[in-house]
């Protein structure tokens, strides 16, 4: 449906509230969102109901983690005056649209979704519940209920946006609804490796540097970060392209990479030197974010105020969409 009052295109992005956000989130999505909020009508969804599909035993963590995620957003520069923060559980229209969307997808199709397959392989959902299997459909409802044109996501989420396009197309064809077909806006940034240098940075793998880490935590993590394994002596020539610390320079301090590369390849700097410098740089980069995080995280009333205000206003949009859908589906008097 068109948004007569606002000519801008709408974007929707979201996160499962499963912990604090880290540098991988920053590179992969947060810094992009900070730019996009200037230009687009922006909804940011805290997908607490979706988080239950993998963490259903621990609903008590959702409340804390919602606050952690919101504080991390503000730390990273998301402006709640520009982006609408939405708590998924506060928008029951999503669940209703999910049921209608479910009419147009088979269990077999969901089992073939590459991201679902991969997540099952990784043991995300041992019981393989229906809620887990169908979360791409639920996520399609997140997107369609707010009429998002664009969904900024990482590569792993692309199959879900395809699913959303497919479902919107089928609903529109079958019932004459005018839901907007969303498009994925796939980030170009390479996934940031964790300090283990093996896997992408992820809280659950214990290889993450968080936006709220203290300097001493950053130092301890950088101390453990994998560098070029072939470098034994300080003046051995290094190979920055296989060094995780160098990847951090590339992601956050691109203006330093030429000098660092040269010192490493010549054997002029040992890994200790390079680590001392990145500690300093990361300390200066994370410091202001951590301070914002701590300040706002201490004021739960303020954070809930933002979430509740955003959710209430988002719900008006969702309600309009469902009103339209119900009318087209002969579900209204
Ligand atoms: N599945 C996304 C993730 O795990 C989170 C999410 C939920 C989402 N709903 C969304 C992302 C809608 C984009 C649009 O990161």
Tab-separated table of C-alpha atoms in Angstrom, residues 96 137-138 150 269:
chain	number	residue	atom	x	y	z
A	96	UNK	CA	-2.020	-12.947	11.614
A	137	UNK	CA	7.327	-17.059	6.616
A	138	UNK	CA	6.967	-15.154	9.872
A	150	UNK	CA	13.992	-2.615	0.819
A	269	UNK	CA	56.884	-4.495	12.759
